[in-house]
Amino acid sequence: MQTTSSVGVTETPDEPQGGPNHRAVGNTELCAIASEASGRTISPSLYNIDLAPTKAKGRKWTSYSIFTLWANDVHSLGNYAFAIGLFSLGLGGWQILVALGIGAVLLFALLNFSGFMGQKTGVPFPVMSRISFGIRGAQIASLIRGAVAVAWFGIQTYLASVVLRVMLVAMAPGLKDLDSNSILGLSTLGWFSFVALWIVQLVIVSFGMEMIRKYEAFAGPVILVTMAAIAVWVFVEAGGAIQWSGIKGLEGGEMWLTIFAGGALWVSIYGTFVLNFCDFTRSSTTRKSIVKGNFWGIPINMLVFGAIVVVMAGGQYKINGTVIESPSDIVQSIPNTLLLVLACLALLILTVAVNLMANFVAPVYALTNLFPRHLNFRKAAWVSGTIGLVILPWNLYNNPIVIVYFLGGLGALLGPLFGVIMADYWLVRRGKVNVPELYTDDPKGAYFYKRGVNPRAIIALIPAAAIAVAIAFIPALAPAAPFAWFIGAGVGALTFFAVADRKQLHDDVSGEPIAVASTH
């Protein structure tokens, strides 16, 4: 959690770096200081210590920080389940690598464009959304992203608690008796495991983005070594041979359609991340650090990931003719208790790392953006975590209707949102942003539009969202489902470009006068 700010303060040799301590300065006074520094009326309903832009000086997210994000997220259990699913669909080793490679190249480009926005402006995603949707309309984008994330935070915490239960029972078999009852859908041991992991994550997030950065840096190498070790163990157990060709013998057009569909779905999985990547890159040192971190973390790391998937799935198929669903299936079959416990512990470290960056940061910023007068990063983290607990996420996970219609429906909107925001920033504005005016509710402000909402962005979003949801839910459109994210993003971008006022002049004004110390 950041502890100091330097809004509107010109540092002198006699003044401590970071300026006034924000714990002693209320949000109203902070806004008054920012207003004086920028020459604009900065609104307390739009600005606080966590939503303010970060100062360029003192940023700490290097290329290694970006790389470790992907070292953790790419190797998540969900991604392994998806990639192994390609093996189940009939793709062989080289075909899986091509599918993942296509997705990696596309992701590399999309994440760079998204990341550059955060590095230049220093603002989080809810504030970035104000550029396109208006100072009030931005709530639409941030709340959709936050709602998807908070539900998945609870679900991923539950899935991690299952791994913890396996580890605890392996260490103390007597605990198995506590895993047979049901209290609101979860056993006593299940409740203990879930709450324990819930607390651990909340404690980490309570210390802010800097602690998340440090945790990701610690977890990244652990995960890479663990997954590689599991793959080596499977390869040895399989006698040094794997199933390299597809188990269904796909050929020709069907094979290539499956490959491209796999690549497109790989991008869709990261539809949430490409949308709010600026939450992390707002503290990146340079554009070069983003490109370098993304290069090693996306195409290179994904090739390593693909190789591990091929060895795991192909090796296990050689061993007993079955197709595993995720690495946890292999872990549970490890005969040595010590090795099983160590593997479970590594999976727990991984799941927590993925959950923190993919499913915790977005709702925290969304809630802070919704109630900037009352919530800071730490308070919003506890509110978000509490929501993730009270929704009893294990019941959501076991309910196909909730997963498909609620989370699937919200997820379908992420592509259109991305398309509108990217088209506005890069094609219409050409990267020009008046950062201080993102925090003013003056009707004459650049991003006030009509009552704080940009009707042109809404007009572009509606048809794109309708098409994306239709593709997600109408059976007749199922063949297009793997490409839904791209279709939604494309329609949103083209529609916005068509309705946007391209004759309007856009100012490029730095947010440094109202920026805070970069401790995110």
PDB file of C-alpha atoms in Angstrom, residues 153-303:
ATOM      1  CA  PHE A 153     -11.224 -14.526  -7.741  1.00  0.00           C
ATOM      2  CA  GLY A 154     -13.573 -16.531  -5.544  1.00  0.00           C
ATOM      3  CA  ILE A 155     -13.641 -19.480  -7.934  1.00  0.00           C
ATOM      4  CA  GLN A 156      -9.849 -19.604  -8.298  1.00  0.00           C
ATOM      5  CA  THR A 157      -9.440 -19.368  -4.525  1.00  0.00           C
ATOM      6  CA  TYR A 158     -11.799 -22.336  -4.224  1.00  0.00           C
ATOM      7  CA  LEU A 159      -9.814 -24.334  -6.812  1.00  0.00           C
ATOM      8  CA  ALA A 160      -6.611 -23.541  -4.937  1.00  0.00           C
ATOM      9  CA  SER A 161      -8.257 -24.695  -1.695  1.00  0.00           C
ATOM     10  CA  VAL A 162      -8.915 -28.080  -3.322  1.00  0.00           C
ATOM     11  CA  VAL A 163      -5.162 -28.444  -3.909  1.00  0.00           C
ATOM     12  CA  LEU A 164      -4.517 -27.401  -0.301  1.00  0.00           C
ATOM     13  CA  ARG A 165      -6.940 -30.058   0.919  1.00  0.00           C
ATOM     14  CA  VAL A 166      -5.089 -32.726  -1.074  1.00  0.00           C
ATOM     15  CA  MET A 167      -1.800 -31.557   0.444  1.00  0.00           C
ATOM     16  CA  LEU A 168      -3.151 -31.489   4.015  1.00  0.00           C
ATOM     17  CA  VAL A 169      -4.671 -34.969   3.756  1.00  0.00           C
ATOM     18  CA  ALA A 170      -1.387 -36.294   2.322  1.00  0.00           C
ATOM     19  CA  MET A 171       0.479 -34.812   5.284  1.00  0.00           C
ATOM     20  CA  ALA A 172      -2.107 -35.838   7.906  1.00  0.00           C
ATOM     21  CA  PRO A 173      -4.437 -38.620   6.662  1.00  0.00           C
ATOM     22  CA  GLY A 174      -6.600 -38.221   9.767  1.00  0.00           C
ATOM     23  CA  LEU A 175      -7.893 -34.922   8.368  1.00  0.00           C
ATOM     24  CA  LYS A 176      -9.847 -36.860   5.756  1.00  0.00           C
ATOM     25  CA  ASP A 177     -12.688 -37.198   8.275  1.00  0.00           C
ATOM     26  CA  LEU A 178     -13.135 -33.405   8.147  1.00  0.00           C
ATOM     27  CA  ASP A 179     -13.580 -33.548   4.381  1.00  0.00           C
ATOM     28  CA  SER A 180     -16.768 -35.611   4.280  1.00  0.00           C
ATOM     29  CA  ASN A 181     -19.435 -33.235   5.662  1.00  0.00           C
ATOM     30  CA  SER A 182     -21.078 -30.218   4.028  1.00  0.00           C
ATOM     31  CA  ILE A 183     -21.606 -26.698   5.367  1.00  0.00           C
ATOM     32  CA  LEU A 184     -23.164 -24.441   2.709  1.00  0.00           C
ATOM     33  CA  GLY A 185     -21.699 -26.743   0.068  1.00  0.00           C
ATOM     34  CA  LEU A 186     -18.191 -27.040   1.519  1.00  0.00           C
ATOM     35  CA  SER A 187     -16.670 -29.458   4.025  1.00  0.00           C
ATOM     36  CA  THR A 188     -15.060 -28.373   7.290  1.00  0.00           C
ATOM     37  CA  LEU A 189     -11.605 -28.951   5.825  1.00  0.00           C
ATOM     38  CA  GLY A 190     -12.744 -27.167   2.669  1.00  0.00           C
ATOM     39  CA  TRP A 191     -13.803 -24.112   4.677  1.00  0.00           C
ATOM     40  CA  PHE A 192     -10.504 -24.076   6.560  1.00  0.00           C
ATOM     41  CA  SER A 193      -8.524 -24.332   3.310  1.00  0.00           C
ATOM     42  CA  PHE A 194     -10.573 -21.670   1.516  1.00  0.00           C
ATOM     43  CA  VAL A 195     -10.498 -19.145   4.363  1.00  0.00           C
ATOM     44  CA  ALA A 196      -6.767 -19.678   4.917  1.00  0.00           C
ATOM     45  CA  LEU A 197      -5.972 -18.907   1.278  1.00  0.00           C
ATOM     46  CA  TRP A 198      -8.490 -16.049   1.281  1.00  0.00           C
ATOM     47  CA  ILE A 199      -6.688 -14.414   4.207  1.00  0.00           C
ATOM     48  CA  VAL A 200      -3.237 -14.927   2.675  1.00  0.00           C
ATOM     49  CA  GLN A 201      -4.278 -13.172  -0.527  1.00  0.00           C
ATOM     50  CA  LEU A 202      -5.946 -10.292   1.289  1.00  0.00           C
ATOM     51  CA  VAL A 203      -2.869  -9.745   3.431  1.00  0.00           C
ATOM     52  CA  ILE A 204      -0.648  -9.605   0.328  1.00  0.00           C
ATOM     53  CA  VAL A 205      -2.962  -7.183  -1.474  1.00  0.00           C
ATOM     54  CA  SER A 206      -3.295  -5.011   1.634  1.00  0.00           C
ATOM     55  CA  PHE A 207       0.298  -3.942   1.055  1.00  0.00           C
ATOM     56  CA  GLY A 208      -0.566  -2.707  -2.433  1.00  0.00           C
ATOM     57  CA  MET A 209       0.740  -3.271  -5.935  1.00  0.00           C
ATOM     58  CA  GLU A 210       4.360  -3.147  -4.847  1.00  0.00           C
ATOM     59  CA  MET A 211       3.869  -6.262  -2.711  1.00  0.00           C
ATOM     60  CA  ILE A 212       2.071  -7.954  -5.616  1.00  0.00           C
ATOM     61  CA  ARG A 213       5.069  -7.139  -7.832  1.00  0.00           C
ATOM     62  CA  LYS A 214       7.431  -8.707  -5.296  1.00  0.00           C
ATOM     63  CA  TYR A 215       5.265 -11.805  -4.924  1.00  0.00           C
ATOM     64  CA  GLU A 216       5.078 -12.293  -8.693  1.00  0.00           C
ATOM     65  CA  ALA A 217       8.874 -11.952  -8.915  1.00  0.00           C
ATOM     66  CA  PHE A 218       9.248 -14.656  -6.277  1.00  0.00           C
ATOM     67  CA  ALA A 219       6.619 -17.007  -7.706  1.00  0.00           C
ATOM     68  CA  GLY A 220       7.659 -16.854 -11.378  1.00  0.00           C
ATOM     69  CA  PRO A 221      10.882 -18.907 -11.179  1.00  0.00           C
ATOM     70  CA  VAL A 222       9.260 -21.358  -8.726  1.00  0.00           C
ATOM     71  CA  ILE A 223       6.478 -22.113 -11.176  1.00  0.00           C
ATOM     72  CA  LEU A 224       8.732 -22.503 -14.207  1.00  0.00           C
ATOM     73  CA  VAL A 225      11.035 -24.923 -12.372  1.00  0.00           C
ATOM     74  CA  THR A 226       8.119 -26.910 -10.923  1.00  0.00           C
ATOM     75  CA  MET A 227       6.262 -27.349 -14.195  1.00  0.00           C
ATOM     76  CA  ALA A 228       9.449 -28.279 -16.026  1.00  0.00           C
ATOM     77  CA  ALA A 229      10.240 -30.848 -13.303  1.00  0.00           C
ATOM     78  CA  ILE A 230       6.761 -32.401 -13.590  1.00  0.00           C
ATOM     79  CA  ALA A 231       7.200 -32.646 -17.364  1.00  0.00           C
ATOM     80  CA  VAL A 232      10.596 -34.319 -16.948  1.00  0.00           C
ATOM     81  CA  TRP A 233       9.111 -36.785 -14.439  1.00  0.00           C
ATOM     82  CA  VAL A 234       6.318 -37.707 -16.878  1.00  0.00           C
ATOM     83  CA  PHE A 235       8.819 -38.064 -19.727  1.00  0.00           C
ATOM     84  CA  VAL A 236      10.950 -40.454 -17.658  1.00  0.00           C
ATOM     85  CA  GLU A 237       7.871 -42.435 -16.559  1.00  0.00           C
ATOM     86  CA  ALA A 238       6.855 -42.742 -20.217  1.00  0.00           C
ATOM     87  CA  GLY A 239      10.208 -44.301 -21.066  1.00  0.00           C
ATOM     88  CA  GLY A 240      11.472 -41.269 -22.953  1.00  0.00           C
ATOM     89  CA  ALA A 241       8.653 -41.299 -25.519  1.00  0.00           C
ATOM     90  CA  ILE A 242       5.559 -39.143 -26.034  1.00  0.00           C
ATOM     91  CA  GLN A 243       2.495 -39.174 -28.265  1.00  0.00           C
ATOM     92  CA  TRP A 244       3.622 -36.600 -30.831  1.00  0.00           C
ATOM     93  CA  SER A 245       0.884 -36.968 -33.442  1.00  0.00           C
ATOM     94  CA  GLY A 246      -2.770 -36.128 -32.866  1.00  0.00           C
ATOM     95  CA  ILE A 247      -4.926 -38.858 -31.369  1.00  0.00           C
ATOM     96  CA  LYS A 248      -7.752 -38.166 -33.846  1.00  0.00           C
ATOM     97  CA  GLY A 249      -5.668 -37.756 -36.990  1.00  0.00           C
ATOM     98  CA  LEU A 250      -6.949 -34.341 -38.041  1.00  0.00           C
ATOM     99  CA  GLU A 251      -5.825 -33.280 -41.518  1.00  0.00           C
ATOM    100  CA  GLY A 252      -6.290 -30.542 -44.095  1.00  0.00           C
ATOM    101  CA  GLY A 253      -8.845 -27.810 -43.548  1.00  0.00           C
ATOM    102  CA  GLU A 254     -10.248 -29.334 -40.361  1.00  0.00           C
ATOM    103  CA  MET A 255      -6.788 -29.414 -38.825  1.00  0.00           C
ATOM    104  CA  TRP A 256      -5.986 -25.785 -39.713  1.00  0.00           C
ATOM    105  CA  LEU A 257      -9.396 -24.580 -38.563  1.00  0.00           C
ATOM    106  CA  THR A 258      -8.771 -26.229 -35.187  1.00  0.00           C
ATOM    107  CA  ILE A 259      -5.277 -24.692 -35.025  1.00  0.00           C
ATOM    108  CA  PHE A 260      -6.502 -21.151 -35.750  1.00  0.00           C
ATOM    109  CA  ALA A 261      -9.471 -21.618 -33.416  1.00  0.00           C
ATOM    110  CA  GLY A 262      -7.026 -22.665 -30.694  1.00  0.00           C
ATOM    111  CA  GLY A 263      -4.906 -19.572 -31.315  1.00  0.00           C
ATOM    112  CA  ALA A 264      -7.969 -17.302 -31.236  1.00  0.00           C
ATOM    113  CA  LEU A 265      -9.234 -18.867 -28.006  1.00  0.00           C
ATOM    114  CA  TRP A 266      -5.783 -18.382 -26.489  1.00  0.00           C
ATOM    115  CA  VAL A 267      -6.207 -14.635 -27.092  1.00  0.00           C
ATOM    116  CA  SER A 268      -9.770 -14.733 -25.725  1.00  0.00           C
ATOM    117  CA  ILE A 269      -8.491 -16.215 -22.471  1.00  0.00           C
ATOM    118  CA  TYR A 270      -6.435 -13.036 -22.062  1.00  0.00           C
ATOM    119  CA  GLY A 271      -9.341 -10.780 -23.068  1.00  0.00           C
ATOM    120  CA  THR A 272      -9.503  -9.542 -19.480  1.00  0.00           C
ATOM    121  CA  PHE A 273      -5.788  -8.865 -19.241  1.00  0.00           C
ATOM    122  CA  VAL A 274      -5.350  -6.983 -22.504  1.00  0.00           C
ATOM    123  CA  LEU A 275      -8.162  -4.703 -21.338  1.00  0.00           C
ATOM    124  CA  ASN A 276      -6.634  -3.615 -18.021  1.00  0.00           C
ATOM    125  CA  PHE A 277      -2.922  -4.227 -18.618  1.00  0.00           C
ATOM    126  CA  CYS A 278      -2.389  -0.512 -17.929  1.00  0.00           C
ATOM    127  CA  ASP A 279      -3.073  -1.254 -14.231  1.00  0.00           C
ATOM    128  CA  PHE A 280       0.426  -2.758 -14.221  1.00  0.00           C
ATOM    129  CA  THR A 281       2.269  -0.800 -16.891  1.00  0.00           C
ATOM    130  CA  ARG A 282       1.308   2.521 -15.282  1.00  0.00           C
ATOM    131  CA  SER A 283       4.394   1.903 -13.169  1.00  0.00           C
ATOM    132  CA  SER A 284       6.630   0.650 -15.993  1.00  0.00           C
ATOM    133  CA  THR A 285       9.914   2.451 -16.408  1.00  0.00           C
ATOM    134  CA  THR A 286       9.928   2.695 -20.225  1.00  0.00           C
ATOM    135  CA  ARG A 287       8.147   1.419 -23.325  1.00  0.00           C
ATOM    136  CA  LYS A 288      11.196  -0.725 -23.960  1.00  0.00           C
ATOM    137  CA  SER A 289      10.687  -2.484 -20.625  1.00  0.00           C
ATOM    138  CA  ILE A 290       7.134  -3.398 -21.680  1.00  0.00           C
ATOM    139  CA  VAL A 291       8.214  -4.738 -25.069  1.00  0.00           C
ATOM    140  CA  LYS A 292      11.114  -6.703 -23.581  1.00  0.00           C
ATOM    141  CA  GLY A 293       9.036  -8.102 -20.724  1.00  0.00           C
ATOM    142  CA  ASN A 294       6.229  -9.043 -23.088  1.00  0.00           C
ATOM    143  CA  PHE A 295       8.635 -10.642 -25.565  1.00  0.00           C
ATOM    144  CA  TRP A 296      10.193 -12.990 -23.019  1.00  0.00           C
ATOM    145  CA  GLY A 297       6.921 -13.475 -21.182  1.00  0.00           C
ATOM    146  CA  ILE A 298       4.604 -14.107 -24.137  1.00  0.00           C
ATOM    147  CA  PRO A 299       6.109 -15.712 -27.293  1.00  0.00           C
ATOM    148  CA  ILE A 300       9.211 -17.197 -25.631  1.00  0.00           C
ATOM    149  CA  ASN A 301       7.543 -18.243 -22.389  1.00  0.00           C
ATOM    150  CA  MET A 302       4.540 -19.615 -24.279  1.00  0.00           C
ATOM    151  CA  LEU A 303       6.773 -21.823 -26.388  1.00  0.00           C
TER     152      LEU A 303
END
